[in-house]
C-alpha cells in the first residue's frame, strides 16, 4: 500500500453513525421504614438547565491518625535479638561438643580397661591350666639341712 492511496481507501469506507438510546425510567423499589438516626442525609442539587439531582451526601474519608514511628524499626530489633540469641547458643554448643568428646574418650578408655582386665584374666586361666597338667606338687613340712645334706 502506497501513501498516495491512503486517502482514497478512507473515502471508500462507509461511515456509521451511532445514535444514543434514551434511558427509560425504572420505577423505584418501595422504601422500607428506617430509623431517622441511621438514615444518611439526602442532598438535592439543581443544575443550570433545571434538572434536579438527588442523592446521599458523601463524607470524605478521614485519614488515620499518624502514629509516631519508633527510632529503630522492629525488624532491626528482631535481627539484633536473633544475633544475641545465636551468640548465646554458640557458647553452649561449643561446651556441648566438648562434653560429648570427653564422654566418648571416657567410654573408649573404659572399653580398653575392660579388654585389658578380661584379657589378663583369660591369660591367667590359660597359663595356670597348662602348668597343672605336667607339674608335680611337693609339700615340704619340716626340712633339716645338715652339712649340705637334706634330711626329710
CSV table of C-alpha atoms in Angstrom, one decimal:
chain,number,residue,atom,x,y,z
A,1,UNK,CA,0.0,0.0,0.0
A,2,UNK,CA,1.4,3.4,-1.1
A,3,UNK,CA,0.9,6.6,0.9
A,4,UNK,CA,-0.9,8.3,-2.0
A,5,UNK,CA,-3.7,5.6,-1.9
A,6,UNK,CA,-4.5,6.1,1.8
A,7,UNK,CA,-6.9,9.0,1.3
A,8,UNK,CA,-8.7,7.1,-1.5
A,9,UNK,CA,-9.2,4.0,0.8
A,10,UNK,CA,-10.5,6.1,3.6
A,11,UNK,CA,-13.1,7.6,1.3
A,12,UNK,CA,-14.3,4.2,0.2
A,13,UNK,CA,-15.2,3.1,3.8
A,14,UNK,CA,-18.8,3.6,4.9
A,15,UNK,CA,-19.3,5.9,7.8
A,16,UNK,CA,-21.6,4.5,10.6
A,17,UNK,CA,-23.3,7.0,12.9
A,18,UNK,CA,-24.4,5.7,16.3
A,19,UNK,CA,-27.3,7.5,18.0
A,20,UNK,CA,-27.6,7.3,21.8
A,21,UNK,CA,-30.5,5.4,23.1
A,22,UNK,CA,-32.6,7.2,25.7
A,23,UNK,CA,-32.6,5.7,29.3
A,24,UNK,CA,-36.1,4.6,30.3
A,25,UNK,CA,-37.3,5.5,33.7
A,26,UNK,CA,-37.4,2.5,36.1
A,27,UNK,CA,-39.9,2.8,39.0
A,28,UNK,CA,-38.1,2.9,42.3
A,29,UNK,CA,-38.5,0.0,44.7
A,30,UNK,CA,-40.7,0.6,47.7
A,31,UNK,CA,-38.8,2.1,50.7
A,32,UNK,CA,-38.7,0.4,54.0
A,33,UNK,CA,-39.1,2.4,57.1
A,34,UNK,CA,-35.8,3.3,58.6
A,35,UNK,CA,-35.0,4.9,61.9
A,36,UNK,CA,-34.2,8.6,61.4
A,37,UNK,CA,-30.9,8.4,63.3
A,38,UNK,CA,-29.4,5.8,60.9
A,39,UNK,CA,-30.5,7.2,57.6
A,40,UNK,CA,-27.9,9.5,56.0
A,41,UNK,CA,-28.8,13.0,54.9
A,42,UNK,CA,-30.2,13.4,51.4
A,43,UNK,CA,-28.9,16.2,49.2
A,44,UNK,CA,-30.5,17.8,46.2
A,45,UNK,CA,-28.7,19.9,43.5
A,46,UNK,CA,-30.4,21.9,40.9
A,47,UNK,CA,-28.4,22.1,37.7
A,48,UNK,CA,-28.5,25.3,35.5
A,49,UNK,CA,-30.7,23.6,32.9
A,50,UNK,CA,-33.4,22.9,35.5
A,51,UNK,CA,-32.6,19.2,36.2
A,52,UNK,CA,-32.6,18.2,39.9
A,53,UNK,CA,-30.1,15.6,41.1
A,54,UNK,CA,-30.8,14.0,44.4
A,55,UNK,CA,-28.5,11.7,46.4
A,56,UNK,CA,-26.8,11.0,49.6
A,57,UNK,CA,-24.0,13.2,50.8
A,58,UNK,CA,-20.7,11.5,50.7
A,59,UNK,CA,-18.5,12.1,53.7
A,60,UNK,CA,-14.9,12.4,52.9
A,61,UNK,CA,-12.7,9.6,54.2
A,62,UNK,CA,-10.8,10.8,57.3
A,63,UNK,CA,-7.1,9.8,57.3
A,64,UNK,CA,-5.9,7.6,60.1
A,65,UNK,CA,-4.1,9.4,62.8
A,66,UNK,CA,-0.4,9.2,62.2
A,67,UNK,CA,1.4,7.2,64.8
A,68,UNK,CA,4.8,8.1,65.9
A,69,UNK,CA,7.4,5.8,64.3
A,70,UNK,CA,9.9,4.3,66.7
A,71,UNK,CA,13.5,5.4,66.3
A,72,UNK,CA,14.5,1.8,65.4
A,73,UNK,CA,12.4,-0.5,63.3
A,74,UNK,CA,11.0,-3.7,64.7
A,75,UNK,CA,12.9,-5.7,62.0
A,76,UNK,CA,16.2,-4.3,63.2
A,77,UNK,CA,15.4,-5.1,66.8
A,78,UNK,CA,14.4,-8.7,65.9
A,79,UNK,CA,17.6,-9.2,63.9
A,80,UNK,CA,19.7,-7.9,66.8
A,81,UNK,CA,17.9,-10.1,69.3
A,82,UNK,CA,18.3,-13.1,67.0
A,83,UNK,CA,22.1,-12.4,66.8
A,84,UNK,CA,22.4,-12.1,70.5
A,85,UNK,CA,20.5,-15.4,71.0
A,86,UNK,CA,22.6,-17.1,68.4
A,87,UNK,CA,25.8,-15.9,70.1
A,88,UNK,CA,24.5,-17.2,73.4
A,89,UNK,CA,23.7,-20.6,71.9
A,90,UNK,CA,27.0,-20.9,70.2
A,91,UNK,CA,28.9,-21.0,73.5
A,92,UNK,CA,26.6,-23.7,74.8
A,93,UNK,CA,27.1,-25.7,71.6
A,94,UNK,CA,30.9,-25.5,72.0
A,95,UNK,CA,30.5,-26.8,75.6
A,96,UNK,CA,28.2,-29.5,74.4
A,97,UNK,CA,30.5,-30.7,71.7
A,98,UNK,CA,33.4,-30.7,74.3
A,99,UNK,CA,31.3,-32.7,76.7
A,100,UNK,CA,30.4,-35.2,74.0
A,101,UNK,CA,34.1,-35.6,73.0
A,102,UNK,CA,35.1,-36.1,76.7
A,103,UNK,CA,32.3,-38.7,77.2
A,104,UNK,CA,33.4,-40.6,74.1
A,105,UNK,CA,37.0,-40.6,75.3
A,106,UNK,CA,35.9,-41.9,78.7
A,107,UNK,CA,33.8,-44.7,77.1
A,108,UNK,CA,36.8,-45.6,74.9
A,109,UNK,CA,39.1,-45.8,77.9
A,110,UNK,CA,36.6,-48.0,79.9
A,111,UNK,CA,36.4,-50.4,76.9
A,112,UNK,CA,40.2,-50.6,76.7
A,113,UNK,CA,40.4,-51.2,80.5
A,114,UNK,CA,37.8,-53.9,80.3
A,115,UNK,CA,39.7,-55.6,77.4
A,116,UNK,CA,43.0,-55.5,79.4
A,117,UNK,CA,41.4,-56.9,82.5
A,118,UNK,CA,39.4,-59.6,80.7
A,119,UNK,CA,42.5,-60.4,78.6
A,120,UNK,CA,44.6,-60.7,81.7
A,121,UNK,CA,42.1,-63.0,83.3
A,122,UNK,CA,42.0,-65.2,80.3
A,123,UNK,CA,45.8,-65.3,80.2
A,124,UNK,CA,46.0,-66.4,83.8
A,125,UNK,CA,43.4,-69.1,83.2
A,126,UNK,CA,45.2,-70.4,80.2
A,127,UNK,CA,48.7,-70.4,81.8
A,128,UNK,CA,47.6,-72.0,85.1
A,129,UNK,CA,45.7,-74.7,83.3
A,130,UNK,CA,48.7,-75.7,81.2
A,131,UNK,CA,51.1,-75.7,84.2
A,132,UNK,CA,48.9,-78.1,86.3
A,133,UNK,CA,48.9,-80.9,83.6
A,134,UNK,CA,52.6,-81.7,83.5
A,135,UNK,CA,53.8,-80.5,87.0
A,136,UNK,CA,54.3,-82.3,90.3
A,137,UNK,CA,53.3,-80.7,93.6
A,138,UNK,CA,55.7,-81.3,96.6
A,139,UNK,CA,54.7,-80.4,100.1
A,140,UNK,CA,57.6,-79.7,102.4
A,141,UNK,CA,56.6,-79.6,106.1
A,142,UNK,CA,59.8,-79.8,108.0
A,143,UNK,CA,63.1,-80.0,106.4
A,144,UNK,CA,66.5,-80.2,108.1
A,145,UNK,CA,69.6,-79.4,106.2
A,146,UNK,CA,72.8,-80.6,107.9
A,147,UNK,CA,76.2,-80.3,106.3
A,148,UNK,CA,74.8,-79.6,102.9
A,149,UNK,CA,72.7,-82.7,103.1
A,150,UNK,CA,68.9,-82.8,103.0
A,151,UNK,CA,67.2,-84.9,105.7
A,152,UNK,CA,63.5,-85.0,105.2
